[in-house]
């Protein structure tokens, strides 16, 4: 279920941080990078990974 979560594009979160994170795009079957603000999300999702390697391993890219 983690790899079938919401799609994340652009900058997400309400913080002022600028953290590179990855999410799995189930339509393109690839891990995509986005910028996480550091605090909260507009909606609840667990489709967030700290590294591309973590995303690829979890979702068998």
CSV table of C-alpha atoms in Angstrom, one decimal:
chain,number,residue,atom,x,y,z
A,1,UNK,CA,0.0,0.0,0.0
A,2,UNK,CA,2.9,2.4,0.7
A,3,UNK,CA,3.8,2.5,-3.0
A,4,UNK,CA,0.2,3.1,-4.1
A,5,UNK,CA,-0.2,6.3,-2.1
A,6,UNK,CA,-1.0,9.9,-3.2
A,7,UNK,CA,1.1,11.5,-6.0
A,8,UNK,CA,3.4,14.3,-4.7
A,9,UNK,CA,4.5,17.0,-7.1
A,10,UNK,CA,6.5,20.2,-6.4
A,11,UNK,CA,6.9,21.4,-2.9
A,12,UNK,CA,4.8,19.9,-0.1
A,13,UNK,CA,4.4,20.7,3.5
A,14,UNK,CA,4.0,24.0,5.3
A,15,UNK,CA,7.4,24.4,6.8
A,16,UNK,CA,10.2,26.6,5.6
A,17,UNK,CA,12.6,23.6,5.1
A,18,UNK,CA,13.8,22.3,1.8
A,19,UNK,CA,14.3,18.6,2.2
A,20,UNK,CA,14.7,16.3,-0.9
A,21,UNK,CA,12.4,13.4,-0.6
A,22,UNK,CA,11.0,10.8,-3.0
A,23,UNK,CA,7.6,9.3,-3.8
A,24,UNK,CA,6.7,6.4,-6.0
A,25,UNK,CA,4.7,7.2,-9.2
A,26,UNK,CA,2.7,4.0,-9.7
A,27,UNK,CA,1.7,5.1,-13.3
A,28,UNK,CA,5.3,5.6,-14.5
A,29,UNK,CA,6.7,2.9,-12.1
A,30,UNK,CA,9.5,5.2,-11.0
A,31,UNK,CA,10.6,7.1,-7.9
A,32,UNK,CA,10.2,10.8,-8.2
A,33,UNK,CA,11.9,13.6,-6.2
A,34,UNK,CA,10.0,16.4,-4.5
A,35,UNK,CA,10.9,19.1,-2.0
A,36,UNK,CA,9.4,18.6,1.5
A,37,UNK,CA,8.9,21.8,3.6
A,38,UNK,CA,9.4,19.8,6.8
A,39,UNK,CA,6.1,20.3,8.6
A,40,UNK,CA,2.9,18.5,7.8
A,41,UNK,CA,1.3,17.6,4.5
A,42,UNK,CA,-1.9,18.7,2.8
A,43,UNK,CA,-3.2,15.1,3.1
A,44,UNK,CA,-2.0,11.9,4.9
A,45,UNK,CA,0.2,9.6,2.9
A,46,UNK,CA,3.0,7.2,3.6
A,47,UNK,CA,4.3,7.4,0.0
A,48,UNK,CA,7.4,9.3,1.2
A,49,UNK,CA,10.9,8.0,1.2
A,50,UNK,CA,14.1,9.7,2.4
A,51,UNK,CA,16.3,8.4,-0.4
A,52,UNK,CA,15.7,7.1,-4.0
A,53,UNK,CA,17.3,3.8,-3.0
A,54,UNK,CA,14.8,3.4,-0.1
A,55,UNK,CA,11.9,4.1,-2.5
A,56,UNK,CA,13.3,1.8,-5.2
A,57,UNK,CA,13.8,-1.1,-2.7
A,58,UNK,CA,10.4,-0.7,-1.2
A,59,UNK,CA,8.6,-0.5,-4.5
A,60,UNK,CA,10.8,-2.7,-6.6
A,61,UNK,CA,11.3,-0.1,-9.3
